Each structure stands twice: as C-alpha cells, then as structure tokens.
mmCIF file of C-alpha atoms in Angstrom:
data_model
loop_
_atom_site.group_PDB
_atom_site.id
_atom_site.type_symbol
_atom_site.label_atom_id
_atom_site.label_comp_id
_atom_site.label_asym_id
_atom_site.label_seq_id
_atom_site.Cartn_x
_atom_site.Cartn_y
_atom_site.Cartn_z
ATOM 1 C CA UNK A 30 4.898 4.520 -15.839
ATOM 2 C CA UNK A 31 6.416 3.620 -12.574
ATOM 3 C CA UNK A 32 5.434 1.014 -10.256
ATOM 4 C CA UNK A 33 5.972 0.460 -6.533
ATOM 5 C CA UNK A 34 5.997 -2.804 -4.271
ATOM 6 C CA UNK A 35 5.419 -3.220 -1.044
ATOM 7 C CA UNK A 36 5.246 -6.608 1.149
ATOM 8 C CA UNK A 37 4.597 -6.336 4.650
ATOM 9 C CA UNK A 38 4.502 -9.590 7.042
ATOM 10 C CA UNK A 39 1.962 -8.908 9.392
ATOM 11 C CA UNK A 40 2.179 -10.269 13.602
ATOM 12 C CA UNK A 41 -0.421 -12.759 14.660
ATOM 13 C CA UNK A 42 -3.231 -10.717 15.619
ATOM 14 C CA UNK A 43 -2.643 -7.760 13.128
ATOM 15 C CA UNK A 44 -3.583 -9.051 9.956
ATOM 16 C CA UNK A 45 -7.243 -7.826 10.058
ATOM 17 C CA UNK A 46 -6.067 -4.326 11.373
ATOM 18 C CA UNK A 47 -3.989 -3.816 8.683
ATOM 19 C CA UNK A 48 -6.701 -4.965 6.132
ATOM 20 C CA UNK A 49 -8.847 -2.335 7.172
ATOM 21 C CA UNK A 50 -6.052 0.497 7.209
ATOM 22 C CA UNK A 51 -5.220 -0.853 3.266
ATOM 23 C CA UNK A 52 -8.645 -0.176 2.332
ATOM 24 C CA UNK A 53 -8.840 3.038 3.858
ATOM 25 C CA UNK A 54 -5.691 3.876 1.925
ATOM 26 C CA UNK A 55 -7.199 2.294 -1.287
ATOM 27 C CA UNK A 56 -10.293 4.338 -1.841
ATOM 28 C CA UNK A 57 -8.761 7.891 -1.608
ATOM 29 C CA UNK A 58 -5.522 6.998 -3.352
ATOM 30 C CA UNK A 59 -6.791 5.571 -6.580
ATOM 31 C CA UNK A 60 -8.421 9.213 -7.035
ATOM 32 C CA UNK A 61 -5.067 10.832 -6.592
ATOM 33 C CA UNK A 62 -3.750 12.626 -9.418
ATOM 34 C CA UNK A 63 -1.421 10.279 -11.188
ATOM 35 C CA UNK A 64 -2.454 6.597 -9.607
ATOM 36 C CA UNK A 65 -3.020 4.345 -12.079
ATOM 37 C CA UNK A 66 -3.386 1.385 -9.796
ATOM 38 C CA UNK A 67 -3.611 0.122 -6.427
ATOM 39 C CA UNK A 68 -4.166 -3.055 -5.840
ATOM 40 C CA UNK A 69 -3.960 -5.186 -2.273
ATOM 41 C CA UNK A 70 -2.562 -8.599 -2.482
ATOM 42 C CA UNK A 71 -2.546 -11.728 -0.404
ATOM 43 C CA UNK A 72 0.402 -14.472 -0.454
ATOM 44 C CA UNK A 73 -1.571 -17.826 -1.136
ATOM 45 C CA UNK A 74 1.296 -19.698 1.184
ATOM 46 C CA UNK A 75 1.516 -17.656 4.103
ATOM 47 C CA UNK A 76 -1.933 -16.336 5.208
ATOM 48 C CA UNK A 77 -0.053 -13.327 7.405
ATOM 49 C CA UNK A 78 2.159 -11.772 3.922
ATOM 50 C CA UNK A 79 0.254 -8.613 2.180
ATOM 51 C CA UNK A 80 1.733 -6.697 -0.984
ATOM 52 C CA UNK A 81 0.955 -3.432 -2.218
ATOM 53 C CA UNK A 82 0.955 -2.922 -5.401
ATOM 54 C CA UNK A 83 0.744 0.235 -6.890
ATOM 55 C CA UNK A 84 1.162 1.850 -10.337
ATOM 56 C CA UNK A 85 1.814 5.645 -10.673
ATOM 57 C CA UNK A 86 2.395 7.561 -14.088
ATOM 58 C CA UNK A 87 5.487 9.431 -13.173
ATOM 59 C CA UNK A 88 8.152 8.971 -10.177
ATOM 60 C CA UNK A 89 7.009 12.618 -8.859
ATOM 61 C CA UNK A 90 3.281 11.661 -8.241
ATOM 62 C CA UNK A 91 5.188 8.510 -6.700
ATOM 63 C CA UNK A 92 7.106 10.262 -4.345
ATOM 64 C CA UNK A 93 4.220 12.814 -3.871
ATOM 65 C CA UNK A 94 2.457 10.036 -2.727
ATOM 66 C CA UNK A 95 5.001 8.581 -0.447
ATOM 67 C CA UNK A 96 5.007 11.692 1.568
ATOM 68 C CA UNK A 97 1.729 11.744 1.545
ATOM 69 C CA UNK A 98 -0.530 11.928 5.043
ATOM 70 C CA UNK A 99 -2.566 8.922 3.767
ATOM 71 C CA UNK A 100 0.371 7.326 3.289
ATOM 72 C CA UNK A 101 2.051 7.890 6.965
ATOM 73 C CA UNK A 102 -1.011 6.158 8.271
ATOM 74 C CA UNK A 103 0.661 3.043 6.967
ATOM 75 C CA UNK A 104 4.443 3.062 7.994
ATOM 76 C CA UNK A 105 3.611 1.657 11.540
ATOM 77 C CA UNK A 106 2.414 -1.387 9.962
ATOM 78 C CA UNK A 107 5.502 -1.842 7.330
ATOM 79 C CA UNK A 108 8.049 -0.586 10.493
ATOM 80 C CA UNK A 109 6.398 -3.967 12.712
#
C-alpha cells in the first residue's frame, strides 16, 4: 500500500476555489482502479493550509494517477 501527501497553502481569496476543485477531484478518484482513499484535510491552526491525503494499493496506480487528467486540474493550485 502506498500513500501520498499533499499540503497546499492556499492565497487569500482562493481557499473556497480550491475546495470545490478537491471535491471534484474526490468523487471520480475514489472509483479509480486502485484508490483506496482520498481524503481532504484542513489545518486546525491556519484556516488557508489543505492536505491531500491519499492511499493507493500499488506505486503504478499512484503514478497512473499522477498523470492523470483529473489530476492536472489541480497543479495550478499546488504551483500558487
């Protein structure tokens, strides 16, 4: 089992933009082939910090996943 991490500090403004594009993420990933887990999580100190936590069965349906066009939808938000 392999499991990914992802913390992203969102700009003033953003935070509810990005909320939506982790749920549309969410939904459609946890169906993929291999998720086990994906689970959005808020930072109870700092309001704008999100983590993504995910948990895949192998490193292949990790990476397939990574590459994924569901995926791309998301690496403006972790590139701010």
């Amino acid at each position: 089992m392999i499991q990914a991490t992802f913390r992203i500090t969102v700009p003033d403004g953003k935070r509810e933009e990005l909320l939506e594009v982790l749920f549309c993420l969410k939904g459609p990933t946890e169906v993929v082939q291999g998720c086990r887990a994906f689970q959005i999580l808020q930072d109870v100190e700092h309001e704008n910090v999100l983590t993504c936590w995910e948990q895949w069965e192998t490193q292949d349906h990790l990476e397939e996943h990574l590459r994924s066009e569901r995926f791309r939808l998301l690496l403006p938000y972790i590139e701010m």
